[in-house]
Amino acid sequence: MKKITIAIDGHSSCGKSTMAKDLAREIGYIYIDSGAMYRCCTLFALDEGLIAADGTIDTTTLERRMPEIHVSFRLNAETGRPDTYLNGECVEQRIRTMEVSSHVSPIAALPFVRAAMTAQQQAMGREGGIVMDGRDIGTAVFPDAELKVFVTASDEIRAQRRYDELRAKGQPADFDEVLNNLRERDRIDSTRAVAPLRQADDAIVLDNSHLTIEQQKQWLLERYAERAL
Ligand code: DC
């Protein structure tokens, strides 16, 4: 079977990464969570005091300091899944907090942030054999990907999943806050000028509102088998 490129895009918290990780593990491909890379840029900006209390971003300093941001992924032997590292530090937990979630979309809308992350993502996928999830993977990062999937689910179902995930990790969460946050992120992600969230013309749409994780996995494996012949 040839090594193909698989792009999985879609709305916030629709279970893209679960599907993508499971598929990559099953077929022995590299998995890259591109959202984690934008979350790392956001964490860096927060830690360095580049986001004011009112949300204003010091874009001049952030742009100058972009070369200091190095994101990598290492397999966690315990979970069998990759953890995200920012400049050598494991930030897998810190990038998933509500604080990062509420600032990430404006950071991801900055053209110089997108240019830097897109270049890194394309370098990671040069050899094929990769599953990458995000918002613009099938449209901007890998427009020639052999398999493109666009995942969605209703707002309430997505918010419930995200809320359950935060609670399971012991992080404080309020359902309405989670729902508003994901709607706001979808709005900013879909309306930004550079590489907005949209379905690629040749993507297959999957509404997983009423599918189990196992059903999604099977569906995706079938699509992969059709393309990787
Ligand atoms: O998938 P996620 O929720 O972890 O993504 C975090 C944010 O990063 C999301 O609000 C949009 C942005 N993002 C993006 O703009 N492009 C991508 N390829 C992936 C994520």
Coordinates of C-alpha atoms and ligand atoms in Angstrom, one line a residue:
M1 CA 0.0 0.0 0.0
K2 CA 1.3 3.5 -0.8
K3 CA 1.9 6.0 2.0
I4 CA -0.7 8.7 1.6
T5 CA -1.5 12.1 3.2
I6 CA -4.7 12.3 5.3
A7 CA -6.2 15.7 6.2
I8 CA -8.9 15.8 8.8
D9 CA -10.5 19.2 9.3
G10 CA -13.6 20.4 11.0
H11 CA -15.2 22.5 13.8
S12 CA -13.9 22.8 17.3
S13 CA -14.3 19.8 19.6
C14 CA -15.9 17.5 17.1
G15 CA -13.7 14.5 17.9
K16 CA -11.3 15.0 14.9
S17 CA -8.2 14.4 17.0
T18 CA -9.6 11.2 18.5
M19 CA -10.4 9.8 15.0
A20 CA -7.1 11.0 13.6
K21 CA -5.0 9.5 16.4
D22 CA -6.8 6.2 16.4
L23 CA -6.4 5.9 12.6
A24 CA -2.7 6.8 12.7
R25 CA -2.0 4.3 15.4
E26 CA -4.0 1.6 13.5
I27 CA -2.2 2.1 10.2
G28 CA 1.3 3.0 11.5
Y29 CA 1.2 6.7 10.3
I30 CA 2.6 9.8 12.0
Y31 CA -0.2 11.8 13.7
I32 CA 0.1 15.6 14.0
D33 CA -2.3 17.7 15.9
S34 CA -2.0 21.1 14.2
G35 CA -4.3 22.8 16.7
A36 CA -1.7 21.9 19.5
M37 CA 0.8 24.0 17.5
Y38 CA -1.4 27.1 17.6
R39 CA -2.1 26.4 21.3
C40 CA 1.6 26.3 21.9
C41 CA 2.0 29.8 20.3
T42 CA -0.8 31.0 22.5
L43 CA 0.7 29.5 25.7
F44 CA 4.1 31.1 24.7
A45 CA 2.3 34.5 24.3
L46 CA 0.5 34.2 27.6
D47 CA 3.7 33.1 29.5
E48 CA 5.7 35.9 28.0
G49 CA 3.0 38.5 28.9
L50 CA 2.2 39.3 25.3
I51 CA -1.6 39.1 25.8
A52 CA -3.1 41.9 27.9
A53 CA -6.0 41.4 30.2
D54 CA -8.4 42.9 27.6
G55 CA -7.1 40.3 25.1
T56 CA -4.9 42.7 23.1
I57 CA -2.0 40.9 21.6
D58 CA 1.5 42.5 21.3
T59 CA 1.9 41.4 17.7
T60 CA 5.1 43.2 17.1
T61 CA 6.9 41.4 19.9
L62 CA 5.2 38.1 19.1
E63 CA 6.3 38.3 15.5
R64 CA 9.9 39.0 16.4
R65 CA 9.9 36.2 18.9
M66 CA 8.3 33.5 16.6
P67 CA 11.7 31.8 15.9
E68 CA 11.9 31.0 19.7
I69 CA 8.8 28.8 19.4
H70 CA 9.7 25.1 18.8
V71 CA 6.9 22.6 18.9
S72 CA 7.5 18.9 18.8
F73 CA 5.5 15.7 19.6
R74 CA 6.8 12.7 21.5
L75 CA 5.0 9.4 22.0
N76 CA 3.8 8.9 25.6
A77 CA 4.4 5.2 26.3
E78 CA 1.7 5.2 29.0
T79 CA -1.2 6.6 26.8
G80 CA 0.2 5.4 23.5
R81 CA -0.5 8.9 22.2
P82 CA 1.8 11.8 21.3
D83 CA 2.3 14.5 23.9
T84 CA 3.0 18.1 22.8
Y85 CA 6.3 19.8 23.8
L86 CA 7.0 23.5 23.7
N87 CA 10.7 24.3 23.7
G88 CA 11.5 20.9 25.3
E89 CA 8.8 21.1 28.0
C90 CA 5.7 18.8 28.0
V91 CA 2.7 21.2 27.8
E92 CA 0.1 18.6 26.9
Q93 CA -2.1 19.6 29.9
R94 CA -1.4 23.4 29.9
I95 CA -2.4 23.9 26.3
R96 CA -5.8 22.4 26.9
T97 CA -7.0 24.8 29.6
M98 CA -9.9 27.2 29.1
E99 CA -7.4 30.1 29.3
V100 CA -5.5 28.9 26.3
S101 CA -8.8 27.9 24.5
S102 CA -10.2 31.4 24.9
H103 CA -7.2 33.1 23.4
V104 CA -6.1 30.7 20.7
S105 CA -8.4 31.8 17.8
P106 CA -7.1 35.4 17.6
I107 CA -3.5 34.1 17.8
A108 CA -4.3 31.5 15.0
A109 CA -5.7 34.3 12.9
L110 CA -2.4 36.2 12.7
P111 CA -0.8 35.8 9.3
F112 CA 2.8 35.5 10.6
V113 CA 1.7 32.8 13.1
R114 CA 0.0 30.8 10.3
A115 CA 2.9 31.2 7.9
A116 CA 5.3 29.8 10.5
M117 CA 3.1 26.9 11.6
T118 CA 2.1 26.0 8.0
A119 CA 5.8 25.8 7.0
Q120 CA 6.5 23.4 9.9
Q121 CA 3.4 21.3 9.1
Q122 CA 4.4 20.9 5.5
A123 CA 7.9 19.9 6.4
M124 CA 6.5 17.2 8.8
G125 CA 4.4 15.8 6.0
R126 CA 6.9 15.9 3.2
E127 CA 7.3 12.1 3.1
G128 CA 3.6 11.2 3.3
G129 CA 2.4 8.6 5.8
I130 CA 0.8 11.3 7.9
V131 CA -2.6 12.0 9.5
M132 CA -2.9 15.7 10.4
D133 CA -6.0 17.3 11.9
G134 CA -6.9 21.0 12.0
R135 CA -8.9 23.6 10.2
D136 CA -7.0 24.3 7.0
I137 CA -5.1 21.0 6.4
G138 CA -7.1 20.0 3.3
T139 CA -7.3 23.6 1.9
A140 CA -4.0 25.3 2.7
V141 CA -1.4 22.9 4.3
F142 CA -1.9 19.8 2.1
P143 CA -4.2 20.8 -0.8
D144 CA -3.1 17.6 -2.6
A145 CA -3.9 15.2 0.2
E146 CA -5.2 11.9 -1.1
L147 CA -7.9 11.7 1.6
K148 CA -9.6 14.7 3.0
V149 CA -12.3 14.5 5.7
F150 CA -14.4 17.4 7.0
V151 CA -15.9 16.5 10.4
T152 CA -18.8 18.2 12.1
A153 CA -21.4 17.7 14.8
S154 CA -24.1 19.8 16.5
D155 CA -22.9 22.6 18.8
E156 CA -24.5 21.1 21.9
I157 CA -23.0 17.7 21.4
R158 CA -19.6 19.2 20.8
A159 CA -19.8 21.3 23.9
Q160 CA -20.9 18.3 26.0
R161 CA -18.0 16.2 24.8
R162 CA -15.5 19.0 25.6
Y163 CA -17.1 19.6 29.0
D164 CA -16.9 15.9 29.8
E165 CA -13.3 15.9 28.7
L166 CA -12.3 18.8 31.0
R167 CA -14.2 17.4 33.9
A168 CA -12.6 14.0 33.4
K169 CA -9.2 15.7 33.7
G170 CA -10.3 17.5 36.9
Q171 CA -10.3 20.9 35.3
P172 CA -13.0 23.4 36.3
A173 CA -15.6 23.8 33.6
D174 CA -19.0 25.4 33.1
F175 CA -21.2 24.0 30.2
D176 CA -22.4 27.4 29.0
E177 CA -18.9 28.8 29.0
V178 CA -17.6 25.8 27.0
L179 CA -20.5 26.2 24.5
N180 CA -19.9 29.9 24.0
N181 CA -16.2 29.4 23.7
L182 CA -16.5 26.9 20.9
R183 CA -19.1 28.9 19.0
E184 CA -16.9 32.0 19.3
R185 CA -13.8 30.0 18.1
D186 CA -15.8 28.6 15.2
R187 CA -16.9 32.1 14.3
I188 CA -13.3 33.5 14.4
D189 CA -11.8 30.5 12.7
S190 CA -14.4 30.6 9.8
T191 CA -14.2 34.3 9.2
R192 CA -10.5 35.1 9.4
A193 CA -8.7 36.4 6.3
V194 CA -6.0 33.8 6.0
A195 CA -6.8 30.1 5.6
P196 CA -10.3 30.2 7.2
L197 CA -12.0 27.0 8.4
R198 CA -13.9 25.7 5.4
Q199 CA -14.6 22.4 3.8
A200 CA -12.3 21.6 0.8
D201 CA -14.2 21.0 -2.4
D202 CA -12.9 17.4 -2.5
A203 CA -13.4 16.6 1.2
I204 CA -15.8 13.9 2.4
V205 CA -18.2 15.2 5.1
L206 CA -18.7 13.3 8.3
D207 CA -21.4 14.4 10.7
N208 CA -20.6 12.3 13.8
S209 CA -23.3 13.7 16.1
H210 CA -24.8 10.2 16.5
L211 CA -21.8 8.0 15.9
T212 CA -19.8 6.1 18.5
I213 CA -16.0 6.4 18.5
E214 CA -15.8 2.8 17.2
Q215 CA -18.3 3.6 14.3
Q216 CA -16.2 6.6 13.3
K217 CA -13.1 4.6 13.4
Q218 CA -14.5 2.0 11.1
W219 CA -15.9 4.6 8.7
L220 CA -12.4 6.3 8.5
L221 CA -10.6 3.0 8.0
E222 CA -12.8 2.2 5.1
R223 CA -12.2 5.6 3.5
Y224 CA -8.4 5.1 4.0
A225 CA -8.5 1.6 2.5
E226 CA -10.2 3.0 -0.6
R227 CA -7.5 5.7 -1.1
A228 CA -4.4 3.8 -0.2
L229 CA -4.7 1.0 -2.7
Ligands
DC1 O1 -8.2 21.8 17.3 P1 -8.0 22.8 18.4 O2 -9.3 23.2 19.1 O3 -7.0 22.3 19.4 O4 -7.4 24.1 17.7 C1 -7.1 25.3 18.5 C2 -7.3 26.5 17.7 O5 -6.3 26.6 16.7 C3 -8.6 26.7 16.9 O6 -9.5 27.6 17.6 C4 -8.3 27.1 15.6 C5 -6.8 27.0 15.4 N1 -6.4 26.1 14.4 C6 -6.2 26.7 13.1 O7 -6.5 27.9 12.9 N2 -5.7 25.9 12.1 C7 -5.4 24.6 12.3 N3 -4.9 23.9 11.3 C8 -5.7 24.0 13.6 C9 -6.2 24.8 14.6

